[in-house]
Amino acid sequence: MEKADNFLAGIHDADYEAEYLQTRLDVSGLINIMGRETESLNGKWNFAPDLYDTCRRSHWFKDYRFDANGNELPVDYDWEAWERLTVPAPWNLEKPELYYFEGHGVYTRTFRYIPKTKGERLLLRFEGAAYRTTVFLNGKIIGTHDGASTPFNADISDAVLPDNRIVVTADARRSPFRLPMDNTDWFNYGGIYRDVYLVRLPQIFIKDWFVRLAPDGTFSTILADITANAPVNGKALLEIQGLGIKQEITVQNGKGEAKISARPELWSPENPRLYDVSITLDPGGAVDSVRDRVQDSIGFREIKTKGQEILLNGKKIFLRGICVHEDHFALGKTTNDEIIRQTIRDLKEMNGIYLRLAHYPHDARFARIADEEGVLLWEEVPVYWAVVFDNPRTYADAENQLCELIMRDRNRASVIIWSIGNENADTDPRLAFMSKLAQKAKAIDDSRLVSAACLVNQEKLQISDRLADFLDVIGINEYYGWYDPDFEKLPKLFANSSPGKPVLICEFGGDARLGQRGSVDDLWTEDKQKRLYEQQVETLKKCPYVAGTTPWILYDFRCPRRFNRYQEGFNRKGLIDADRKTRKPAFFVMQKFYAEMKIDYSSAFDIPKNIINNTTHDRTF
Ligand code: GCB
């Protein structure tokens, strides 16, 4: 009997996981699905917690219930009899018994599939599942993905049948080797908590496209790169409505690029102008495939630094922002358009234009809605605290998550900064790890800034982190007046430092339990938090190299490290309660500060005279 048929064999195999790691669902297979038609697999899935990972050890997914003679075997699972959980949702909020569950879980459901066109490929797509996910279809291993917050997909064309059973194992254990590692200041939600869907694709299709304004200071060139799923030779047609662009692009070996002269209206918070972009691929006569066509709405803007300033479309900008976690009192890490739009309304009420999406990639809808709403974004990978920086596999995981995020969002004008980490001590292994990540981000995206939220050098009381040499913008987290009660260190820190680059204060703040009152010296009160914010903004606004601020944090959020009488399982540094409605007084301190910091960049659209006439759209340089 082959091992796969013996449902008991795995219990003696210490290395049982190896076979699931042979096919990785990583960035190399990731497909840009923006604007494509999808068929949702959301809904109720059967689920069982599987603490000992028996599904993978004993090959439950093969559904081997009878031996060759038809005898029923004593298998330990029963798909249909299992309880039904909602997908997408973190399992923790589905049932009280699962609240602190951090183990393996098994999900399963069935679906029907009938091909619609000849040669059609079928893609199975997950927008986010935590942390290590192994996917099986009709008894076959499809592959394994690592990372809790980035999308992954698999081409299941060769495994799909009219009637299908999909089995997904999710391993949400924390580990020092994972990203995030085992100690974080947020809740470790598990399971399939973002959308799952099918996408039908022609045999030859556009796997990825990257369309942006050339970051050359002239605002007059659009760059486009396209990649097909196979090394075809043919052509593609790029159309941009509203600019009159119809540009033919030669595709060779599956790749094509164009440099197009154009003068789009520039995207900005005040004018979030998006253009309808479409690309049609003609894979050449040799291939009998339906022509693939993708569509997207894309904004064109330039983000740069000059000395200690950040320039949006050539004009100095102060990033009036705040941090936000993806954590909702009822839905946890699952989100929807309305939650995102409300977050943006709250930001705008505070006179803000910028959000730090901490500390991992948020749902893909965020950047799409931010594009429409004119909100600038900092997006981050979970290289958080004491990562095992000298482990090559941890690095490979970090780089993969970064690349998946960049590939997902690099057509979004709203995203202006890739953050490669948060509060990591300045050691040699960390420098090697994170400088490589910074270089990677630059290599695959020339149209954004790279940053990280760094620690202050407390010994020197200085902004001096060796990673800064690899960053465009230095992010700093400082908690003067809270973790370090000596607020006077903040002005000293600024006076002691000459970073030579723009600095973003990525975090400051302190906890306040909603409704808790007291003197300005009583911790946990709204009064103390308000005073702390007043002190902070007075100091921050005088520092010439501070180019923006994102205090910690917009809403209170769940955190299993926080159990004093005011916290009760939540980090209470929000300016708005966990109910996402009730404002604390410090909210209005930021509102006032940001009203003062509004910079008029309406003149950002003044285009240098010498390029005004250069508006032909029909040629490639
Ligand atoms: C930090 C971390 C953030 C925490 C915050 C806090 O420095 O970056 O993840 O939640 O402080 O509240 O302590």
XYZ file of C-alpha atoms and ligand atoms in Angstrom:
634
model
C 0.000 0.000 0.000
C 1.529 3.362 -0.959
C 2.035 5.802 1.872
C -0.650 8.128 0.550
C -3.260 5.405 0.911
C -2.373 4.610 4.466
C -4.214 7.080 6.556
C -2.228 6.021 9.638
C 1.262 6.372 8.142
C 1.667 10.071 8.858
C 1.492 9.686 12.609
C 5.004 8.205 12.605
C 6.478 10.649 10.099
C 8.197 13.558 11.814
C 8.878 15.216 8.469
C 5.309 14.909 7.224
C 5.153 18.604 6.283
C 7.879 18.454 3.624
C 5.548 17.273 0.855
C 3.318 20.333 1.342
C 6.205 22.746 1.001
C 7.280 21.539 -2.397
C 4.819 23.770 -4.254
C 4.841 27.286 -2.912
C 2.043 29.689 -3.657
C 4.236 32.768 -3.690
C 4.838 35.951 -5.665
C 6.199 34.054 -8.648
C 2.682 32.795 -9.395
C 0.763 35.854 -8.196
C -1.632 37.318 -10.731
C -2.938 40.865 -10.793
C -6.703 40.338 -10.651
C -7.687 44.007 -10.420
C -10.772 44.749 -12.451
C -11.408 41.128 -13.406
C -14.698 39.336 -13.007
C -14.677 37.001 -10.012
C -16.940 34.228 -8.679
C -17.066 34.295 -4.914
C -16.436 31.256 -2.740
C -17.339 33.237 0.364
C -20.085 31.880 2.580
C -20.349 28.956 4.968
C -17.513 26.437 4.961
C -17.331 23.315 7.148
C -14.626 23.706 9.749
C -12.839 21.799 12.500
C -9.958 22.855 14.724
C -7.121 20.417 14.030
C -4.596 20.930 16.793
C -2.360 18.036 15.759
C -2.465 18.862 12.039
C -3.984 15.447 11.380
C -5.457 16.539 8.059
C -1.974 16.933 6.660
C -0.330 14.115 8.642
C -2.970 11.541 7.692
C -3.998 12.846 4.271
C -7.606 13.556 5.080
C -7.734 15.689 1.967
C -7.450 12.507 -0.136
C -10.814 11.557 1.259
C -9.776 7.925 1.355
C -12.767 6.386 3.088
C -12.781 2.855 1.629
C -10.059 0.312 0.892
C -9.649 -1.476 -2.433
C -12.186 -4.130 -1.372
C -14.831 -1.598 -0.489
C -14.381 -1.909 3.284
C -15.125 1.295 5.114
C -12.089 2.739 6.915
C -12.204 4.342 10.368
C -11.291 7.875 9.251
C -11.220 10.658 11.809
C -12.992 13.432 9.910
C -16.484 14.011 8.615
C -16.670 17.080 6.367
C -20.417 17.596 6.224
C -20.980 16.892 9.909
C -18.527 19.619 10.909
C -19.790 22.957 12.075
C -20.113 25.751 9.574
C -18.050 28.918 9.869
C -18.228 32.060 7.813
C -15.588 32.749 5.202
C -14.225 35.363 5.280
C -13.917 35.808 9.042
C -11.226 35.204 11.619
C -12.268 32.026 13.404
C -11.626 33.727 16.752
C -14.782 35.813 16.512
C -16.997 33.068 15.122
C -17.457 31.141 18.404
C -16.499 31.982 22.005
C -14.490 28.706 22.308
C -12.280 29.826 19.414
C -11.505 33.276 20.796
C -7.895 32.445 21.723
C -7.470 29.576 19.289
C -4.063 29.793 17.577
C -3.566 26.323 16.138
C -4.301 24.523 12.887
C -7.807 24.553 11.456
C -9.330 22.756 8.469
C -11.907 24.334 6.174
C -13.766 22.607 3.379
C -16.530 23.258 0.869
C -17.676 22.079 -2.540
C -18.317 23.992 -5.750
C -19.448 23.254 -9.306
C -17.480 24.300 -12.337
C -18.411 24.291 -16.003
C -15.923 25.919 -18.396
C -17.361 28.788 -20.439
C -14.727 29.186 -23.160
C -12.299 26.903 -24.951
C -8.926 26.569 -23.232
C -10.110 28.565 -20.212
C -7.800 28.592 -17.161
C -9.248 28.664 -13.660
C -7.614 30.575 -10.858
C -8.338 30.094 -7.173
C -7.555 33.257 -5.252
C -7.226 34.015 -1.529
C -6.918 37.653 -0.454
C -5.626 36.692 3.004
C -5.483 33.706 5.356
C -3.335 33.279 8.458
C -0.581 32.116 8.537
C 0.565 29.024 6.659
C -2.201 27.895 4.327
C -2.153 24.632 2.384
C -4.745 24.229 -0.351
C -6.081 20.920 -1.704
C -8.507 20.303 -4.529
C -10.144 16.961 -5.260
C -7.503 15.088 -3.265
C -4.508 16.882 -4.845
C -2.060 19.200 -3.140
C -2.281 22.610 -4.815
C 0.370 24.371 -2.709
C 1.276 26.242 0.450
C 1.428 29.953 1.205
C 3.181 31.709 4.088
C 2.195 35.092 5.454
C -0.994 36.265 7.070
C -1.876 39.366 5.089
C -0.888 39.104 1.448
C -2.844 37.519 -1.417
C -2.022 34.236 -3.122
C -3.498 32.223 -5.909
C -3.187 28.931 -7.721
C -3.974 27.863 -11.246
C -6.267 24.895 -10.598
C -7.137 24.217 -14.244
C -5.509 20.800 -14.178
C -7.223 19.664 -10.976
C -10.715 21.070 -11.400
C -13.753 18.843 -12.184
C -17.464 19.542 -12.551
C -17.944 18.696 -8.847
C -15.149 19.863 -6.612
C -14.124 19.605 -2.991
C -11.693 22.166 -1.734
C -9.887 21.603 1.568
C -7.775 24.320 3.159
C -5.613 23.933 6.250
C -4.654 27.112 8.080
C -1.873 27.156 10.655
C -2.107 30.266 12.815
C 0.586 29.376 15.327
C 2.968 32.141 16.310
C 6.676 31.450 15.821
C 9.853 33.501 16.236
C 10.742 32.566 12.643
C 7.544 33.891 11.133
C 6.528 37.416 10.100
C 5.106 38.711 12.297
C 7.084 36.848 14.931
C 5.610 35.388 18.095
C 5.420 38.612 20.090
C 3.304 41.454 18.752
C 1.158 44.174 20.221
C -1.990 43.090 18.384
C -4.351 40.137 18.240
C -3.316 37.031 16.349
C -6.446 36.434 14.289
C -6.485 33.076 12.472
C -8.197 31.435 9.545
C -9.486 32.550 6.152
C -10.435 36.103 6.951
C -10.429 37.695 3.497
C -12.301 36.905 0.279
C -11.857 33.689 -1.667
C -12.865 33.498 -5.286
C -12.456 31.929 -8.671
C -11.297 33.824 -11.734
C -11.672 32.522 -15.288
C -8.803 33.470 -17.564
C -8.064 32.845 -21.219
C -5.256 30.447 -22.010
C -2.868 33.356 -22.572
C -3.531 36.243 -20.240
C -2.033 39.395 -18.779
C -0.456 38.315 -15.519
C 0.632 41.722 -14.353
C 0.758 45.353 -15.407
C 2.397 48.392 -13.899
C 1.310 51.802 -15.175
C 2.602 54.993 -13.570
C 3.950 58.488 -14.104
C 7.703 58.512 -14.771
C 9.311 59.902 -11.595
C 11.495 62.357 -13.521
C 10.102 65.674 -12.333
C 8.484 66.584 -15.669
C 4.997 65.054 -15.129
C 4.968 64.320 -18.827
C 5.676 60.631 -19.317
C 3.623 57.566 -18.509
C 5.469 54.275 -18.133
C 3.819 50.909 -18.652
C 5.130 47.387 -18.156
C 3.092 44.326 -18.938
C 3.769 40.652 -18.379
C 1.888 37.744 -19.931
C 1.583 34.335 -18.298
C 3.603 32.694 -21.086
C 6.602 33.712 -23.234
C 4.455 34.775 -26.195
C 5.416 37.170 -28.990
C 2.583 39.465 -29.975
C 1.311 42.905 -29.124
C -0.820 44.694 -26.611
C -2.954 47.798 -26.848
C -2.845 50.211 -23.946
C -5.720 52.692 -23.847
C -6.118 55.565 -21.412
C -9.467 57.281 -21.686
C -9.444 60.985 -21.061
C -5.897 61.303 -22.398
C -6.621 60.020 -25.878
C -3.936 57.384 -25.518
C -4.023 54.294 -27.724
C -0.565 52.866 -27.615
C 0.510 49.648 -29.246
C 3.116 47.761 -27.233
C 5.299 45.022 -28.646
C 5.265 41.893 -26.507
C 8.333 39.739 -26.755
C 8.876 36.645 -24.731
C 5.791 37.560 -22.685
C 6.981 41.051 -21.786
C 6.251 44.515 -23.112
C 6.980 48.081 -22.071
C 6.124 51.574 -23.192
C 7.092 55.157 -22.498
C 4.303 57.469 -23.538
C 4.318 61.215 -23.766
C 1.283 62.548 -21.891
C 0.241 65.264 -19.535
C -2.356 63.813 -17.179
C -4.089 65.841 -14.513
C -2.064 64.957 -11.462
C -3.645 62.858 -8.699
C -3.536 64.470 -5.253
C -5.654 64.570 -2.075
C -7.379 67.661 -3.459
C -7.914 66.231 -6.901
C -7.943 62.416 -6.809
C -8.272 62.160 -10.555
C -8.293 58.571 -11.847
C -8.100 57.531 -15.484
C -9.671 54.430 -16.991
C -6.826 52.305 -18.265
C -7.285 49.152 -20.298
C -4.856 46.713 -21.851
C -5.764 44.182 -24.520
C -3.344 41.391 -25.294
C -3.023 39.918 -28.756
C -0.736 36.938 -28.217
C 0.098 36.520 -31.888
C -1.304 34.299 -34.631
C 0.301 31.106 -33.375
C -1.845 31.029 -30.247
C -5.504 30.097 -30.351
C -6.617 32.021 -27.288
C -9.363 34.466 -26.495
C -7.866 37.959 -26.286
C -7.391 39.000 -22.690
C -8.446 42.488 -21.618
C -7.841 44.089 -18.234
C -9.113 47.368 -16.878
C -8.086 49.542 -13.978
C -8.569 53.094 -12.703
C -5.184 54.664 -12.220
C -4.009 57.986 -10.842
C -0.784 59.660 -11.938
C 1.319 61.461 -9.368
C 4.906 61.886 -8.336
C 6.269 61.435 -4.829
C 9.864 62.390 -4.110
C 12.125 63.784 -1.463
C 14.388 66.791 -1.672
C 16.688 67.398 1.259
C 14.473 67.224 4.315
C 11.231 67.652 2.419
C 8.684 65.324 0.876
C 7.369 66.567 -2.450
C 4.047 65.508 -3.924
C 3.843 66.537 -7.575
C 6.836 68.760 -7.029
C 5.442 70.649 -4.028
C 6.295 70.318 -0.378
C 3.738 68.394 1.607
C 3.254 67.756 5.308
C 1.775 64.295 5.826
C -1.119 64.888 8.205
C -1.853 61.365 9.219
C -2.617 58.750 11.826
C -1.939 55.029 12.266
C -4.690 52.464 11.967
C -4.837 48.713 12.624
C -7.078 46.363 10.712
C -9.124 45.461 13.770
C -12.853 45.874 14.161
C -14.730 45.094 17.385
C -17.174 42.767 15.579
C -15.269 41.594 12.516
C -11.654 41.561 13.712
C -9.301 41.644 10.741
C -12.119 41.206 8.223
C -13.206 44.454 6.674
C -15.580 45.871 4.100
C -16.006 48.983 1.993
C -18.120 50.762 4.579
C -15.575 50.256 7.380
C -12.821 51.557 5.116
C -14.875 54.550 3.989
C -15.760 55.377 7.592
C -12.065 55.232 8.555
C -11.365 57.726 5.790
C -14.225 59.965 6.914
C -12.786 59.939 10.441
C -9.349 60.819 9.060
C -10.786 63.694 7.036
C -12.740 64.977 10.025
C -9.367 65.193 11.776
C -8.102 67.268 8.804
C -5.868 64.367 7.818
C -4.840 63.223 4.356
C -2.598 60.266 5.146
C -2.812 56.893 6.910
C -0.177 54.551 8.157
C -1.665 51.090 7.609
C 0.111 49.325 10.477
C 1.782 46.761 10.807
C 1.015 44.396 7.901
C -0.707 44.706 4.531
C -4.358 45.686 4.958
C -7.159 44.495 2.682
C -6.602 45.342 -0.996
C -9.785 47.427 -0.996
C -8.136 50.007 1.229
C -5.774 51.342 -1.401
C -8.477 51.232 -4.075
C -10.823 53.332 -1.971
C -7.962 55.609 -0.906
C -7.272 56.197 -4.616
C -10.849 57.392 -5.051
C -10.874 59.411 -1.844
C -7.514 61.118 -2.278
C -5.892 59.610 0.793
C -2.148 58.962 0.899
C -0.971 55.642 2.338
C 2.029 54.103 4.071
C 1.876 50.325 3.597
C 3.972 47.993 5.713
C 5.202 44.414 5.931
C 5.200 42.745 9.368
C 8.944 42.870 10.034
C 8.028 43.798 13.576
C 10.220 43.877 16.719
C 12.694 41.023 17.322
C 12.602 39.108 14.046
C 15.173 36.285 13.691
C 17.183 38.377 11.264
C 19.944 35.859 10.693
C 17.595 33.154 9.403
C 17.625 32.980 5.580
C 14.138 31.427 5.477
C 12.729 34.295 7.493
C 14.336 36.678 5.020
C 12.871 34.784 2.070
C 9.431 35.016 3.702
C 9.847 38.780 4.295
C 10.950 39.414 0.736
C 8.082 37.352 -0.617
C 5.502 39.210 1.478
C 6.985 42.549 0.412
C 6.901 41.568 -3.260
C 3.328 40.257 -2.984
C 2.250 43.540 -1.433
C 4.048 45.637 -4.034
C 2.675 43.577 -6.874
C -0.832 43.883 -5.449
C -0.776 47.652 -4.957
C 1.796 49.278 -7.186
C -0.834 50.684 -9.536
C -2.439 52.550 -6.640
C -1.527 56.263 -6.632
C -2.554 56.516 -2.976
C 0.323 54.306 -1.826
C 3.340 56.583 -1.511
C 5.546 54.689 0.957
C 6.559 51.053 1.382
C 7.572 50.412 4.951
C 9.926 47.514 5.472
C 9.513 47.200 9.231
C 8.779 48.528 12.669
C 10.965 49.066 15.764
C 13.817 46.705 15.071
C 17.020 47.059 17.088
C 20.006 48.285 15.073
C 22.086 45.083 14.870
C 24.319 43.809 12.048
C 21.961 40.959 11.010
C 19.029 43.384 11.015
C 20.951 45.859 8.864
C 21.829 43.143 6.344
C 18.219 41.849 6.268
C 16.427 45.174 6.043
C 18.838 46.940 3.703
C 18.288 44.067 1.281
C 14.529 44.490 1.627
C 14.835 48.223 0.944
C 16.874 47.549 -2.185
C 14.336 44.985 -3.330
C 11.464 47.444 -2.962
C 13.382 50.036 -4.994
C 14.257 47.510 -7.676
C 10.648 46.524 -8.365
C 9.024 49.910 -7.885
C 10.615 53.173 -8.989
C 7.606 55.313 -8.129
C 7.485 55.294 -4.321
C 9.514 56.053 -1.236
C 10.919 53.406 1.083
C 10.851 53.844 4.825
C 10.733 51.975 8.139
C 9.559 52.952 11.603
C 12.855 53.036 13.500
C 13.752 53.249 17.154
C 15.344 56.327 18.638
C 18.951 55.811 19.683
C 18.295 56.257 23.403
C 21.958 56.218 24.439
C 22.856 59.166 22.226
C 19.343 60.598 22.384
C 19.565 60.937 18.639
C 17.917 59.898 15.397
C 20.719 57.660 14.219
C 19.955 54.263 12.790
C 22.298 52.668 10.288
C 19.331 51.587 8.183
C 18.620 55.267 7.422
C 21.223 55.171 4.627
C 18.913 52.805 2.736
C 15.683 54.706 3.369
C 14.219 57.694 1.503
C 12.372 58.833 4.589
C 13.282 58.025 8.194
C 10.373 56.896 10.333
C 10.672 57.328 14.108
C 8.463 56.005 16.898
C 8.764 57.994 20.126
C 6.715 57.781 23.300
C 8.049 60.725 25.320
C 5.521 61.627 27.955
C 4.251 58.026 28.102
C 6.653 55.034 28.202
C 9.409 57.539 28.903
C 7.741 60.065 31.220
C 10.471 62.663 30.642
C 8.865 64.681 27.862
C 11.783 67.117 27.742
C 13.837 64.490 25.958
C 11.834 65.067 22.767
C 13.066 68.618 22.053
C 16.559 67.470 23.047
C 16.326 64.551 20.608
C 15.407 66.933 17.799
C 18.170 69.359 18.685
C 20.727 66.523 18.839
C 19.876 65.107 15.437
C 20.585 66.160 11.897
C 19.113 63.360 9.825
C 19.613 65.034 6.428
C 16.410 63.400 5.192
C 12.727 63.916 5.911
C 11.618 62.360 9.187
C 8.137 61.020 9.798
C 7.018 60.633 13.381
C 5.330 57.294 12.822
C 4.091 56.894 16.377
C 3.579 58.850 19.545
C 0.745 58.751 22.061
C -0.538 57.234 25.267
C -3.503 55.242 26.552
C -6.819 56.724 27.667
C -9.850 54.674 28.642
C -12.916 56.317 27.162
C -14.693 58.404 29.817
C -11.869 58.025 32.364
C -11.234 61.485 33.838
C -8.586 62.810 36.203
C -5.730 65.241 36.407
C -3.219 65.661 33.598
C -0.879 63.482 35.657
C -3.304 60.571 36.026
C -2.366 57.838 33.574
C -5.142 56.187 31.514
C -7.313 59.320 31.584
C -8.560 61.318 28.617
C -7.054 64.364 30.340
C -3.531 62.940 30.428
C -3.798 61.792 26.814
C -4.978 65.234 25.734
C -2.126 66.996 27.551
C 0.375 64.582 26.051
C -0.918 65.349 22.555
C -0.750 69.088 23.215
C 2.869 68.777 24.302
C 3.748 66.572 21.358
C 2.253 68.779 18.637
C 3.798 71.937 20.100
C 7.236 70.325 19.846
C 6.753 68.488 16.554
C 5.646 71.526 14.621
C 8.863 73.365 15.460
C 11.158 70.651 14.110
C 12.241 71.586 10.583
C 12.846 68.073 9.319
C 9.588 66.516 10.522
C 7.643 66.021 7.290
C 4.590 64.344 8.741
C 3.072 62.636 11.749
C 0.969 59.534 12.371
C 0.149 59.311 16.069
C -0.658 55.928 17.540
C -3.586 55.314 16.813
C -7.026 56.128 15.345
C -9.076 53.412 17.134
C -8.541 51.317 20.262
C -7.745 47.746 19.223
C -7.665 44.232 20.684
C -4.420 43.189 22.232
C -3.826 40.096 24.390
C -0.835 41.719 26.118
C -2.928 44.419 27.735
C -4.785 43.441 30.865
C -4.846 46.180 33.425
C -8.211 47.461 34.601
C -8.402 50.164 31.932
C -7.192 48.055 29.055
C -9.158 44.803 29.528
C -7.607 43.189 26.471
C -7.389 46.368 24.369
C -4.662 48.830 23.534
C -6.350 52.104 24.539
C -4.150 54.568 22.666
C -6.929 55.259 20.183
C -8.184 58.777 19.626
C -11.525 57.070 19.035
C -12.868 54.237 21.178
C -13.006 50.634 19.892
C -16.678 51.373 19.059
C -15.200 53.417 16.177
C -17.553 56.255 17.040
C -16.800 58.015 20.278
C -13.997 60.549 20.060
C -11.625 61.191 22.945
C -10.549 64.800 23.565
C -7.072 64.237 22.038
C -8.787 63.674 18.666
C -9.624 67.378 18.609
C -6.039 68.340 19.468
C -4.937 66.600 16.272
C -7.827 68.138 14.358
C -6.665 71.612 15.347
C -3.000 70.863 14.692
C -3.745 69.524 11.228
C -5.899 72.525 10.398
C -2.805 74.649 11.099
C -0.557 72.358 9.061
C -2.619 72.460 5.884
C -0.326 73.466 3.083
C -1.871 74.851 -0.053
C -0.527 72.710 -2.852
C -3.011 73.840 -5.464
C -0.062 75.284 -7.365
C 1.372 71.765 -7.490
C -0.288 71.479 -10.863
C 1.787 74.264 -12.385
C 3.634 72.447 -15.101
C 6.957 73.870 -16.300
C 6.340 75.907 -19.478
C 8.811 73.982 -21.617
C 6.793 70.752 -21.503
C 3.335 72.197 -21.929
C 3.263 71.638 -25.688
C 4.679 68.164 -25.514
C 1.371 66.346 -25.465
C 1.511 63.828 -28.279
C 0.239 60.492 -27.076
C 0.794 58.303 -30.020
C 4.464 57.512 -30.022
C 6.886 55.464 -28.025
C 10.229 57.060 -27.215
C 4.803 50.647 19.513
C 4.451 49.651 18.471
C 2.968 49.436 18.381
C 2.381 49.341 19.778
C 2.600 50.670 20.474
C 2.123 50.673 21.937
O 5.857 51.188 19.534
O 4.989 49.959 17.222
O 2.725 48.264 17.642
O 1.033 48.985 19.782
O 3.959 50.949 20.505
O 0.965 50.950 22.163
O 2.928 50.374 22.789
